[in-house]
């Protein structure tokens, strides 16, 4: 999904580009059945911490943060500010996904994510 962004030199707005690619994949109607299953699996360890899905939510967060980190140069990737930016990008994307799954209102949710990414572009932030 983000392979071609990850293959580019990590500079400029690469984090925003990666977040946009992730957003597009998450918003694709053909992925909704899989993402509904993901949402169920993500929530399960929150209610049954020792159950069969134990650790899944944490592993999912770590995996996505790693994907977003791979888009950044090492100094930004390894610093605490980079971790904060990636966490914010992931939180926005995950929240938008849950909202989309709950409402199927792709237009509104996509507009909100685009607004967030545009604010990052204008503010010189990189989103990830």
JSON list of N, CA and C in Angstrom, two decimals, residues 15 23 40 46 59 68 77 89 95-96 106 111:
[
{"chain": "A", "resi": 15, "resn": "UNK", "atom": "N", "xyz": [5.56, 12.13, 5.15]},
{"chain": "A", "resi": 15, "resn": "UNK", "atom": "CA", "xyz": [4.63, 11.65, 6.16]},
{"chain": "A", "resi": 15, "resn": "UNK", "atom": "C", "xyz": [3.19, 11.92, 5.78]},
{"chain": "A", "resi": 23, "resn": "UNK", "atom": "N", "xyz": [-5.04, 6.57, 4.22]},
{"chain": "A", "resi": 23, "resn": "UNK", "atom": "CA", "xyz": [-6.44, 7.00, 4.23]},
{"chain": "A", "resi": 23, "resn": "UNK", "atom": "C", "xyz": [-7.20, 6.46, 3.03]},
{"chain": "A", "resi": 40, "resn": "UNK", "atom": "N", "xyz": [-13.30, -5.31, 15.15]},
{"chain": "A", "resi": 40, "resn": "UNK", "atom": "CA", "xyz": [-13.72, -6.26, 16.18]},
{"chain": "A", "resi": 40, "resn": "UNK", "atom": "C", "xyz": [-12.51, -6.85, 16.90]},
{"chain": "A", "resi": 46, "resn": "UNK", "atom": "N", "xyz": [-9.43, -5.15, 24.50]},
{"chain": "A", "resi": 46, "resn": "UNK", "atom": "CA", "xyz": [-9.78, -4.09, 25.44]},
{"chain": "A", "resi": 46, "resn": "UNK", "atom": "C", "xyz": [-10.81, -4.56, 26.45]},
{"chain": "A", "resi": 59, "resn": "UNK", "atom": "N", "xyz": [-0.10, -4.53, 19.12]},
{"chain": "A", "resi": 59, "resn": "UNK", "atom": "CA", "xyz": [0.72, -4.89, 17.95]},
{"chain": "A", "resi": 59, "resn": "UNK", "atom": "C", "xyz": [0.29, -4.09, 16.72]},
{"chain": "A", "resi": 68, "resn": "UNK", "atom": "N", "xyz": [4.55, 4.45, 9.48]},
{"chain": "A", "resi": 68, "resn": "UNK", "atom": "CA", "xyz": [4.65, 5.90, 9.39]},
{"chain": "A", "resi": 68, "resn": "UNK", "atom": "C", "xyz": [6.07, 6.38, 9.68]},
{"chain": "A", "resi": 77, "resn": "UNK", "atom": "N", "xyz": [12.63, 10.37, 12.91]},
{"chain": "A", "resi": 77, "resn": "UNK", "atom": "CA", "xyz": [12.02, 9.08, 13.23]},
{"chain": "A", "resi": 77, "resn": "UNK", "atom": "C", "xyz": [12.31, 8.71, 14.68]},
{"chain": "A", "resi": 89, "resn": "UNK", "atom": "N", "xyz": [-1.09, 11.36, 13.68]},
{"chain": "A", "resi": 89, "resn": "UNK", "atom": "CA", "xyz": [-1.55, 10.91, 12.36]},
{"chain": "A", "resi": 89, "resn": "UNK", "atom": "C", "xyz": [-2.31, 9.60, 12.48]},
{"chain": "A", "resi": 95, "resn": "UNK", "atom": "N", "xyz": [-9.40, 7.00, 14.00]},
{"chain": "A", "resi": 95, "resn": "UNK", "atom": "CA", "xyz": [-10.70, 7.57, 14.34]},
{"chain": "A", "resi": 95, "resn": "UNK", "atom": "C", "xyz": [-11.58, 7.74, 13.11]},
{"chain": "A", "resi": 96, "resn": "UNK", "atom": "N", "xyz": [-10.98, 8.20, 12.03]},
{"chain": "A", "resi": 96, "resn": "UNK", "atom": "CA", "xyz": [-11.73, 8.35, 10.78]},
{"chain": "A", "resi": 96, "resn": "UNK", "atom": "C", "xyz": [-12.23, 7.00, 10.28]},
{"chain": "A", "resi": 106, "resn": "UNK", "atom": "N", "xyz": [-18.48, 8.29, 3.66]},
{"chain": "A", "resi": 106, "resn": "UNK", "atom": "CA", "xyz": [-17.13, 8.46, 3.14]},
{"chain": "A", "resi": 106, "resn": "UNK", "atom": "C", "xyz": [-16.80, 9.91, 2.80]},
{"chain": "A", "resi": 111, "resn": "UNK", "atom": "N", "xyz": [-13.32, 14.22, 3.84]},
{"chain": "A", "resi": 111, "resn": "UNK", "atom": "CA", "xyz": [-13.12, 15.66, 3.92]},
{"chain": "A", "resi": 111, "resn": "UNK", "atom": "C", "xyz": [-12.42, 16.04, 5.22]}
]
